[in-house]
Coordinates of N, CA and C and ligand atoms in Angstrom, one line a residue:
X1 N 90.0 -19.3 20.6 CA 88.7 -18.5 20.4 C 87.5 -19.3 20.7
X2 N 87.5 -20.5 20.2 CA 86.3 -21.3 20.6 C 86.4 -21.7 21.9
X3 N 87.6 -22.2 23.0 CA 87.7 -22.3 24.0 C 86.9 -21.4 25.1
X4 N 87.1 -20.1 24.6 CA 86.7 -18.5 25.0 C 85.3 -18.6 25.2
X5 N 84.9 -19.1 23.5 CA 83.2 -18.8 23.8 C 82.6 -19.8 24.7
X6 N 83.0 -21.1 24.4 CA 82.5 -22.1 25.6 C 82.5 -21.5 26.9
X7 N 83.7 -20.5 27.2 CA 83.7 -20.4 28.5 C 82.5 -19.1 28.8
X8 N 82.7 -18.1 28.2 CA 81.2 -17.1 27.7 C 80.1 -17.8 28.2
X9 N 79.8 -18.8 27.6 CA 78.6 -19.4 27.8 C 78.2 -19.9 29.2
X10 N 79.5 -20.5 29.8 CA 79.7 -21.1 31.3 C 79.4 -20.6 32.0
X11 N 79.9 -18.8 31.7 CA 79.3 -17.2 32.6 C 78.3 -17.6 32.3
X12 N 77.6 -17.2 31.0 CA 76.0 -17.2 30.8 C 74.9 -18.2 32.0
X13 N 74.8 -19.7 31.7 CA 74.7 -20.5 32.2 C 74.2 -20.5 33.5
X14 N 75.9 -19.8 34.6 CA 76.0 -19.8 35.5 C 75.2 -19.0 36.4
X15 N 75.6 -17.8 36.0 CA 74.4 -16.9 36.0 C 72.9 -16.4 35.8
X16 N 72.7 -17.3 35.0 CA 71.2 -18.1 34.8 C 70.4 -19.0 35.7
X17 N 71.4 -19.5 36.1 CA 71.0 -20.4 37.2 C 71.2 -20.1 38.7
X18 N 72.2 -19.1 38.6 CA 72.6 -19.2 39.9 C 72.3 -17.3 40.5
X19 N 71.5 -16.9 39.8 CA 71.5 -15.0 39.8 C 72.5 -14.4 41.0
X20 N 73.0 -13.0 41.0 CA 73.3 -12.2 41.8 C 72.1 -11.0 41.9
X21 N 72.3 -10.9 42.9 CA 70.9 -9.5 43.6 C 69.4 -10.1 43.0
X22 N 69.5 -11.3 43.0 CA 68.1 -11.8 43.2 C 66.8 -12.0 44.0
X23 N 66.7 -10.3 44.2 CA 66.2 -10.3 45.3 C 64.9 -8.6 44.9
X24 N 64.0 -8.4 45.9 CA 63.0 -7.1 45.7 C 64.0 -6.4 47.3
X25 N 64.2 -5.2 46.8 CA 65.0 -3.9 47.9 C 63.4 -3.8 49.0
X26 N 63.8 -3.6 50.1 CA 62.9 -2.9 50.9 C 62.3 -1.9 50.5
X27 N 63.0 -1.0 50.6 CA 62.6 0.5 50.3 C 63.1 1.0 49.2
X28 N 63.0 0.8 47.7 CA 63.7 1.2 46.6 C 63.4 2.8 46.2
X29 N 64.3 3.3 45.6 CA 63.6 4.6 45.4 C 62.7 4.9 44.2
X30 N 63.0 3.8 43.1 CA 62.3 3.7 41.8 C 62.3 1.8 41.4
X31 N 61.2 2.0 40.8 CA 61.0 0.6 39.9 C 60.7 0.6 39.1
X32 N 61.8 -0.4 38.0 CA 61.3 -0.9 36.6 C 60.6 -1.9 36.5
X33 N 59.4 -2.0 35.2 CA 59.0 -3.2 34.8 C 59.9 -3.7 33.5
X34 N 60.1 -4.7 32.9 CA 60.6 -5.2 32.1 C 59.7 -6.1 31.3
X35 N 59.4 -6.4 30.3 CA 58.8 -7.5 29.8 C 59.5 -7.7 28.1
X36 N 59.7 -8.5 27.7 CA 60.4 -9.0 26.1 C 59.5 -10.1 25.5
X37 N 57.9 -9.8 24.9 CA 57.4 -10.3 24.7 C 57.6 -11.7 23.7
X38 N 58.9 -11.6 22.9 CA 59.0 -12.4 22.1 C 59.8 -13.7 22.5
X39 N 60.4 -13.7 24.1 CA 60.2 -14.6 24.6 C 59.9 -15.1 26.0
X40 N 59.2 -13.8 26.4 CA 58.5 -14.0 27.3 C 59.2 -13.8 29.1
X41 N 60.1 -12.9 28.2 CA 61.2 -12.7 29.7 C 60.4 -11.7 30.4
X42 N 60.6 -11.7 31.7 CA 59.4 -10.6 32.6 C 60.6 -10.2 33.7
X43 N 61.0 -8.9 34.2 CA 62.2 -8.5 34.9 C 61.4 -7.2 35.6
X44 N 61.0 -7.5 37.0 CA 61.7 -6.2 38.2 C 62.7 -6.2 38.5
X45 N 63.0 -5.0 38.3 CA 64.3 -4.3 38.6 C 63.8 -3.0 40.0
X46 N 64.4 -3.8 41.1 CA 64.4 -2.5 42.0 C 65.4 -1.1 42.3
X47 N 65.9 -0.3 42.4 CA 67.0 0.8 42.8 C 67.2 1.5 43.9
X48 N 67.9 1.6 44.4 CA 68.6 2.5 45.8 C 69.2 3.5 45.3
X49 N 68.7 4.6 45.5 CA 69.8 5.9 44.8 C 70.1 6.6 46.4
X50 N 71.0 6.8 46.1 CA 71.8 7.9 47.3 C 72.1 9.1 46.5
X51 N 71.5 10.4 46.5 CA 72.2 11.1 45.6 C 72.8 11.0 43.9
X52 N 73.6 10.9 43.0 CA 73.5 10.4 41.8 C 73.9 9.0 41.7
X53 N 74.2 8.1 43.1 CA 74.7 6.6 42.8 C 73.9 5.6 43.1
X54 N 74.4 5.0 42.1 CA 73.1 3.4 42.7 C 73.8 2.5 43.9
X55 N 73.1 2.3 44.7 CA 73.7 1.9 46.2 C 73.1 0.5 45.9
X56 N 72.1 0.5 45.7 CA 72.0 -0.8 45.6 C 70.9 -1.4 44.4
X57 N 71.1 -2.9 44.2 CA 70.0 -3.1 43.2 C 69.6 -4.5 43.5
X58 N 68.6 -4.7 42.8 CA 67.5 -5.8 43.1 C 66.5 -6.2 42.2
X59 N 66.7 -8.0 41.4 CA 65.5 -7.7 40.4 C 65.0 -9.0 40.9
X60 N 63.9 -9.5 40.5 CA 62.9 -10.4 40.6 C 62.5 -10.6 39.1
X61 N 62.1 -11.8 38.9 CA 61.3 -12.0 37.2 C 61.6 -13.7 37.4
X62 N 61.4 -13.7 35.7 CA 61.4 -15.2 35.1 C 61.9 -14.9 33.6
X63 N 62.5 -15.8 32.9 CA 62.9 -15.7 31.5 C 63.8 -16.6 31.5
X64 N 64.9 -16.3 30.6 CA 65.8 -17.2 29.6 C 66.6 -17.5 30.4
X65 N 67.9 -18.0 30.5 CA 69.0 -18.0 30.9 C 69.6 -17.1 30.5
X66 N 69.3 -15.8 29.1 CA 70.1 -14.8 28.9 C 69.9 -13.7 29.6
X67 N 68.2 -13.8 29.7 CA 67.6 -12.2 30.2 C 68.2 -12.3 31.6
X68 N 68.1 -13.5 32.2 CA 68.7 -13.6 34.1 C 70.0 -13.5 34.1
X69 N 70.7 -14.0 33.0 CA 72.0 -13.4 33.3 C 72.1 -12.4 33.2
X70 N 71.6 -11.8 32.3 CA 72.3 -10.4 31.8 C 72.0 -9.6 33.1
X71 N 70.8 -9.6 33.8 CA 70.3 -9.0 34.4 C 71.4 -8.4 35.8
X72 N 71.6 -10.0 36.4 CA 72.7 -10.2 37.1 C 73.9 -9.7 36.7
X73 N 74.4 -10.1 35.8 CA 75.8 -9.0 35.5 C 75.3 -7.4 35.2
X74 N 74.4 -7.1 34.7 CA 74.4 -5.7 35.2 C 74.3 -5.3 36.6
X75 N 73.5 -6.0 37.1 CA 73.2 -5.2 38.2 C 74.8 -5.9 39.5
X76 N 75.6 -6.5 39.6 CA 77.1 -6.3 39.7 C 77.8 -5.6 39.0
X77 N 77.5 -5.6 37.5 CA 78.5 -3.9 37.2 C 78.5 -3.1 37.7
X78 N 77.1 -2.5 37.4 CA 76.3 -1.0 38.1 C 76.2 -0.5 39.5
X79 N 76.4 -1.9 40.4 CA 76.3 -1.2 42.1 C 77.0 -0.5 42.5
X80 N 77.3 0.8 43.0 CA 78.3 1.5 43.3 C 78.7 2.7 42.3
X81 N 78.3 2.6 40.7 CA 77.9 3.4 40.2 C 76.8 4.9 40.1
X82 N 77.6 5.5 39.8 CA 76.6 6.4 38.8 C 76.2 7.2 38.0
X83 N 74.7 7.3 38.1 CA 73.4 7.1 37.3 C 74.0 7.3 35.9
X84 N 75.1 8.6 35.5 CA 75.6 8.6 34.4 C 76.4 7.6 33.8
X85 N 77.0 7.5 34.7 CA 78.0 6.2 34.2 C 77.5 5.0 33.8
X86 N 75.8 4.4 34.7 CA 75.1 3.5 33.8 C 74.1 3.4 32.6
X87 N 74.3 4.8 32.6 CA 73.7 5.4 31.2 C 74.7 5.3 30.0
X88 N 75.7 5.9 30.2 CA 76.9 5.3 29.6 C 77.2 3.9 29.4
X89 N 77.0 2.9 30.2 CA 77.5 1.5 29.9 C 75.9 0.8 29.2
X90 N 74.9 1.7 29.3 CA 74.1 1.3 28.6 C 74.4 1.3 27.0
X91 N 74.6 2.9 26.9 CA 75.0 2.8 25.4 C 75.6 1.7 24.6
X92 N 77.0 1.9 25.5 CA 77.8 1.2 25.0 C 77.8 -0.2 24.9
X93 N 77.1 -0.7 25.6 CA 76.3 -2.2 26.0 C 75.4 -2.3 24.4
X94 N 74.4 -1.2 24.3 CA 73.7 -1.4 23.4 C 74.3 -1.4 21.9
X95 N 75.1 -0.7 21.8 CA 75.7 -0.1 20.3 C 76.6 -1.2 20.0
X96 N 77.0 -2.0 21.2 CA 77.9 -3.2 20.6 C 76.5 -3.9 20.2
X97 N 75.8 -4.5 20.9 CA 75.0 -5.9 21.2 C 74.0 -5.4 19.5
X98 N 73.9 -4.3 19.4 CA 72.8 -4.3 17.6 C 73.6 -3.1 16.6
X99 N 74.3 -2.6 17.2 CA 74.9 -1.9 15.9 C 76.6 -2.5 15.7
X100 N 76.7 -3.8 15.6 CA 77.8 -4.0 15.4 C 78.9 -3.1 15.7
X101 N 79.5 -2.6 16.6 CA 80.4 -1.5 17.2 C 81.3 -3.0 17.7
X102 N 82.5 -2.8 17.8 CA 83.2 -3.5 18.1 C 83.4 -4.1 19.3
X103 N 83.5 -5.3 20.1 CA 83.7 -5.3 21.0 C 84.4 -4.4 22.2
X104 N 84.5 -4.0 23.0 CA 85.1 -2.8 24.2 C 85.8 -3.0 24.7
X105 N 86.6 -3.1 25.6 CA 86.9 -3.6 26.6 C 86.1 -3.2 28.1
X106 N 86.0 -1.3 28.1 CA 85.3 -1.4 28.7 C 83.9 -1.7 29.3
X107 N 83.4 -2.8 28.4 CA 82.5 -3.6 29.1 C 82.3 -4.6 30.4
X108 N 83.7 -4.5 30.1 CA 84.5 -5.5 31.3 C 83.6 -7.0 31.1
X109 N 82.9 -7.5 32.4 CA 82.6 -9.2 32.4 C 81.2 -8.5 31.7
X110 N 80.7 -7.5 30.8 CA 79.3 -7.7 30.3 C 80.3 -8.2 28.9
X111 N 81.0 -8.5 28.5 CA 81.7 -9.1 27.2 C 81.1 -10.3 27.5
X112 N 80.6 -10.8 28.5 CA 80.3 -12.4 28.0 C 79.1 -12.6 26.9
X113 N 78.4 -11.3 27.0 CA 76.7 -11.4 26.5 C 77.0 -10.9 24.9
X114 N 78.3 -10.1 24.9 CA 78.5 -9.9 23.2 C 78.4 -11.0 22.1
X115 N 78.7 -11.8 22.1 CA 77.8 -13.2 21.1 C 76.7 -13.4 21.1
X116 N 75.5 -12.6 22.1 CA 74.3 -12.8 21.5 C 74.2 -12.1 20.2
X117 N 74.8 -11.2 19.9 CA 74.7 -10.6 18.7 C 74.3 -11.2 17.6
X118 N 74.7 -12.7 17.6 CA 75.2 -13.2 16.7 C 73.4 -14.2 16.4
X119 N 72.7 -13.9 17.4 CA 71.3 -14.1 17.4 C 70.6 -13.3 17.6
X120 N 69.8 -12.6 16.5 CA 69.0 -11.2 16.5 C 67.9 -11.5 17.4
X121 N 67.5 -13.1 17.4 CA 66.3 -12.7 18.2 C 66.9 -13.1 20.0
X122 N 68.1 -13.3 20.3 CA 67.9 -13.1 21.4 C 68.7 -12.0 21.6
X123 N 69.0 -10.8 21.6 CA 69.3 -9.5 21.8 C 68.4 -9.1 22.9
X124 N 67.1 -8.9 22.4 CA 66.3 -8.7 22.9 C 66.8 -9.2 24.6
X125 N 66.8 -10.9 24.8 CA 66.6 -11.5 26.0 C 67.9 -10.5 26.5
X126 N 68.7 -10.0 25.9 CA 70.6 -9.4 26.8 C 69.8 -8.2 27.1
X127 N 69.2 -7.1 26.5 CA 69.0 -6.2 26.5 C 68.0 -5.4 27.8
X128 N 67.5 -6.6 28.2 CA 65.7 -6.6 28.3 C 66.4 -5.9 30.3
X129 N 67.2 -6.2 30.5 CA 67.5 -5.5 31.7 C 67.7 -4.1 32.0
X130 N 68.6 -3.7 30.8 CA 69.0 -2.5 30.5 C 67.6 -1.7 30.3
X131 N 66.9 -1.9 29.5 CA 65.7 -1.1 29.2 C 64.6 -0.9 30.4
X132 N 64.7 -2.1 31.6 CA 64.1 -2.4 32.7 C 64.6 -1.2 33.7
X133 N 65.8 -1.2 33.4 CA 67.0 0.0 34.2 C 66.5 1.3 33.4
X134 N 66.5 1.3 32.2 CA 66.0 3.4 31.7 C 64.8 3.3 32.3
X135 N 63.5 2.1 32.1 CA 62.3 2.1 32.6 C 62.1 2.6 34.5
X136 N 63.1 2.4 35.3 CA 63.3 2.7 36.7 C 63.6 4.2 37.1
X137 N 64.5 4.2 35.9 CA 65.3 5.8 35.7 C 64.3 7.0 35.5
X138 N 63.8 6.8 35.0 CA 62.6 7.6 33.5 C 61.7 8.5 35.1
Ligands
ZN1 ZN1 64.8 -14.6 26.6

């Protein structure tokens, strides 16, 4: 189990440093702003909808190694999805990460971020993508 989390972290880390869809869409059809004042994470989040699916996504910002990860692993969960379905992994994303709900499976690779839990104040930094994504949606 401790092997596990080291490796969690390695994702984290990795991700952090190294983003996926780190990038602003051309022509998006909606944009979020993101901001987590308590540490200062700041996230564009761009979207491509085709109909109800996200075709494509794209964020730009600055922050933690958690907020960039997380951001990254959602937006590789979510591409190809849809809109309901990442409303749904929102939930379930959220109900684990602050209402203690048990880990999922279907979270798939967003399990790496479920140990933030275990730091109330960085929830926030896991979260801050997801809310960046209702903020696009909205
Ligand atoms: Zn942060």
């Amino acid at each position: 189990m401790h092997e596990l989390r080291e490796l969690y972290q390695e994702v984290i880390i990795e991700h952090g440093s190294n983003p996926r869809h780190f990038y602003k869409l051309e022509c998006p059809s909606c944009t979020g702003h993101g901001y987590n004042p308590l540490c200062g994470d700041q996230i564009t989040l761009d979207l491509k909808l085709e109909n109800d699916i996200i075709t494509h996504m794209g964020f730009q910002g600055q922050g933690c190694a958690i907020s960039i990860a997380s951001a990254s692993l959602m937006c590789e969960s979510l591409t190809g999805k849809s809109i309901i379905d990442a409303q749904n992994a929102f939930e379930l994303f959220h109900s684990v990460l602050t209402a203690d709900a048990p880990a999922d499976d279907r979270l798939g690779k967003l399990t790496v971020l479920t140990g933030v839990r275990e730091f109330p104040a960085r929830v926030k930094c896991a979260t801050l993508a997801w809310h960046t994504l209702q903020n696009a949606l909205e």
